[in-house]
Amino acid sequence: MKSNKRKTVTKQGAMLLLEMITEDIYDLKRQIPDQLCNFVDDTCYGLGAIAKYVDRYGIEAKEGVAKNLRLGNQDLQLLFIASFRYALGRRSYITSAISDIIQNNVEVLTDNTVKLMIKEIQECENLGMDCDKEVWQYLAEFLEERV
């Protein structure tokens, strides 16, 4: 049986954990080939963004959701579009991650956001490597079924 107990993460604990992870990742960067350095930099950038959020708002998590997060619909659409545009054309894990997030949350996207994503995928001249192209083409087909 799944427990409904609230899990609380202290601000200090979260910041310490993020700092430790970032240090470990930078240590790892010294030992990996150059072609993986962008992945490491992207990961550290993401951890830095999380650290800034935790530092500003703190976190009280319930089943993995930041309770203090307050977004209006326009803010949410902007975050989805910005994340999508950041990932489009990249040769990185972020391609699949953002595509999955969009698919798992498609019900919160407006029709305009969906149409914009489809259009930008179709007009993009460089969707990345073959595996990235497959992800974007699948996402475009998935989104076309929604509108």
GROMACS .gro file of C-alpha atoms in nm:
model
  147
    1MET     CA    1   0.000   0.000   0.000
    2LYS     CA    2   0.133   0.341  -0.097
    3SER     CA    3   0.190   0.588   0.185
    4ASN     CA    4   0.039   0.935   0.157
    5LYS     CA    5   0.285   1.082   0.407
    6ARG     CA    6   0.419   1.423   0.316
    7LYS     CA    7   0.791   1.430   0.248
    8THR     CA    8   0.961   1.757   0.338
    9VAL     CA    9   1.299   1.860   0.205
   10THR     CA   10   1.471   2.138   0.395
   11LYS     CA   11   1.617   2.424   0.197
   12GLN     CA   12   1.962   2.365   0.349
   13GLY     CA   13   1.947   1.992   0.277
   14ALA     CA   14   1.846   2.045  -0.084
   15MET     CA   15   2.117   2.307  -0.141
   16LEU     CA   16   2.383   2.081   0.013
   17LEU     CA   17   2.274   1.788  -0.203
   18LEU     CA   18   2.277   2.000  -0.521
   19GLU     CA   19   2.623   2.133  -0.434
   20MET     CA   20   2.758   1.781  -0.375
   21ILE     CA   21   2.609   1.652  -0.703
   22THR     CA   22   2.750   1.947  -0.899
   23GLU     CA   23   3.098   1.893  -0.752
   24ASP     CA   24   3.084   1.523  -0.841
   25ILE     CA   25   2.976   1.604  -1.195
   26TYR     CA   26   3.259   1.854  -1.246
   27ASP     CA   27   3.506   1.596  -1.113
   28LEU     CA   28   3.366   1.350  -1.365
   29LYS     CA   29   3.403   1.607  -1.645
   30ARG     CA   30   3.781   1.595  -1.607
   31GLN     CA   31   3.774   1.223  -1.686
   32ILE     CA   32   3.543   1.209  -1.988
   33PRO     CA   33   3.596   1.265  -2.361
   34ASP     CA   34   3.535   1.615  -2.499
   35GLN     CA   35   3.217   1.513  -2.681
   36LEU     CA   36   3.043   1.445  -2.347
   37CYS     CA   37   3.137   1.781  -2.197
   38ASN     CA   38   2.825   1.954  -2.338
   39PHE     CA   39   2.606   1.696  -2.162
   40VAL     CA   40   2.788   1.764  -1.835
   41ASP     CA   41   2.758   2.141  -1.881
   42ASP     CA   42   2.383   2.111  -1.957
   43THR     CA   43   2.336   1.898  -1.647
   44CYS     CA   44   2.522   2.146  -1.425
   45TYR     CA   45   2.326   2.436  -1.576
   46GLY     CA   46   2.002   2.254  -1.486
   47LEU     CA   47   2.124   2.188  -1.134
   48GLY     CA   48   2.214   2.555  -1.101
   49ALA     CA   49   1.860   2.653  -1.202
   50ILE     CA   50   1.718   2.415  -0.942
   51ALA     CA   51   1.953   2.556  -0.677
   52LYS     CA   52   1.839   2.912  -0.756
   53TYR     CA   53   1.475   2.807  -0.722
   54VAL     CA   54   1.539   2.627  -0.394
   55ASP     CA   55   1.736   2.922  -0.262
   56ARG     CA   56   1.460   3.166  -0.354
   57TYR     CA   57   1.148   2.969  -0.259
   58GLY     CA   58   1.249   2.666  -0.060
   59ILE     CA   59   1.082   2.336  -0.132
   60GLU     CA   60   0.813   2.144   0.040
   61ALA     CA   61   0.752   1.842  -0.177
   62LYS     CA   62   0.453   1.613  -0.182
   63GLU     CA   63   0.495   1.325  -0.421
   64GLY     CA   64   0.765   1.511  -0.613
   65VAL     CA   65   0.573   1.835  -0.675
   66ALA     CA   66   0.710   2.174  -0.568
   67LYS     CA   67   0.431   2.314  -0.353
   68ASN     CA   68   0.542   2.678  -0.372
   69LEU     CA   69   0.543   2.692  -0.751
   70ARG     CA   70   0.290   2.948  -0.877
   71LEU     CA   71   0.243   2.977  -1.251
   72GLY     CA   72  -0.032   3.132  -1.455
   73ASN     CA   73  -0.133   2.974  -1.785
   74GLN     CA   74   0.077   3.221  -1.988
   75ASP     CA   75   0.380   3.146  -1.769
   76LEU     CA   76   0.329   2.775  -1.816
   77GLN     CA   77   0.297   2.808  -2.195
   78LEU     CA   78   0.614   3.020  -2.201
   79LEU     CA   79   0.807   2.757  -2.004
   80PHE     CA   80   0.695   2.479  -2.236
   81ILE     CA   81   0.781   2.680  -2.548
   82ALA     CA   82   1.119   2.791  -2.412
   83SER     CA   83   1.211   2.436  -2.311
   84PHE     CA   84   1.095   2.304  -2.647
   85ARG     CA   85   1.298   2.563  -2.839
   86TYR     CA   86   1.604   2.500  -2.626
   87ALA     CA   87   1.589   2.127  -2.702
   88LEU     CA   88   1.493   2.149  -3.072
   89GLY     CA   89   1.793   2.059  -3.286
   90ARG     CA   90   2.016   1.961  -2.995
   91ARG     CA   91   2.206   1.636  -2.994
   92SER     CA   92   2.148   1.558  -2.629
   93TYR     CA   93   1.940   1.367  -2.378
   94ILE     CA   94   1.732   1.683  -2.346
   95THR     CA   95   1.554   1.604  -2.675
   96SER     CA   96   1.384   1.295  -2.533
   97ALA     CA   97   1.334   1.449  -2.190
   98ILE     CA   98   1.149   1.755  -2.322
   99SER     CA   99   0.948   1.550  -2.571
  100ASP     CA  100   0.836   1.318  -2.289
  101ILE     CA  101   0.743   1.611  -2.064
  102ILE     CA  102   0.538   1.768  -2.343
  103GLN     CA  103   0.358   1.439  -2.417
  104ASN     CA  104   0.289   1.373  -2.048
  105ASN     CA  105   0.143   1.722  -2.002
  106VAL     CA  106  -0.021   1.785  -2.338
  107GLU     CA  107  -0.357   1.856  -2.173
  108VAL     CA  108  -0.224   2.183  -2.026
  109LEU     CA  109  -0.097   2.313  -2.361
  110THR     CA  110  -0.310   2.559  -2.551
  111ASP     CA  111  -0.397   2.492  -2.916
  112ASN     CA  112  -0.171   2.783  -3.015
  113THR     CA  113   0.125   2.631  -2.828
  114VAL     CA  114   0.064   2.292  -2.989
  115LYS     CA  115   0.035   2.444  -3.339
  116LEU     CA  116   0.352   2.647  -3.283
  117MET     CA  117   0.548   2.336  -3.179
  118ILE     CA  118   0.426   2.138  -3.480
  119LYS     CA  119   0.516   2.425  -3.716
  120GLU     CA  120   0.863   2.470  -3.567
  121ILE     CA  121   0.938   2.097  -3.589
  122GLN     CA  122   0.827   2.090  -3.952
  123GLU     CA  123   1.030   2.400  -4.042
  124CYS     CA  124   1.344   2.309  -3.849
  125GLU     CA  125   1.632   2.247  -4.089
  126ASN     CA  126   1.842   2.055  -3.837
  127LEU     CA  127   1.654   1.829  -3.597
  128GLY     CA  128   1.978   1.673  -3.471
  129MET     CA  129   2.099   1.318  -3.514
  130ASP     CA  130   1.875   1.044  -3.654
  131CYS     CA  131   1.759   0.942  -3.307
  132ASP     CA  132   1.668   1.306  -3.231
  133LYS     CA  133   1.482   1.340  -3.563
  134GLU     CA  134   1.273   1.035  -3.474
  135VAL     CA  135   1.182   1.190  -3.137
  136TRP     CA  136   1.076   1.519  -3.296
  137GLN     CA  137   0.884   1.355  -3.581
  138TYR     CA  138   0.698   1.136  -3.332
  139LEU     CA  139   0.620   1.440  -3.116
  140ALA     CA  140   0.485   1.630  -3.418
  141GLU     CA  141   0.257   1.336  -3.507
  142PHE     CA  142   0.148   1.305  -3.144
  143LEU     CA  143   0.064   1.676  -3.126
  144GLU     CA  144  -0.117   1.674  -3.462
  145GLU     CA  145  -0.361   1.419  -3.317
  146ARG     CA  146  -0.440   1.667  -3.040
  147VAL     CA  147  -0.544   1.961  -3.260
   0.00000   0.00000   0.00000
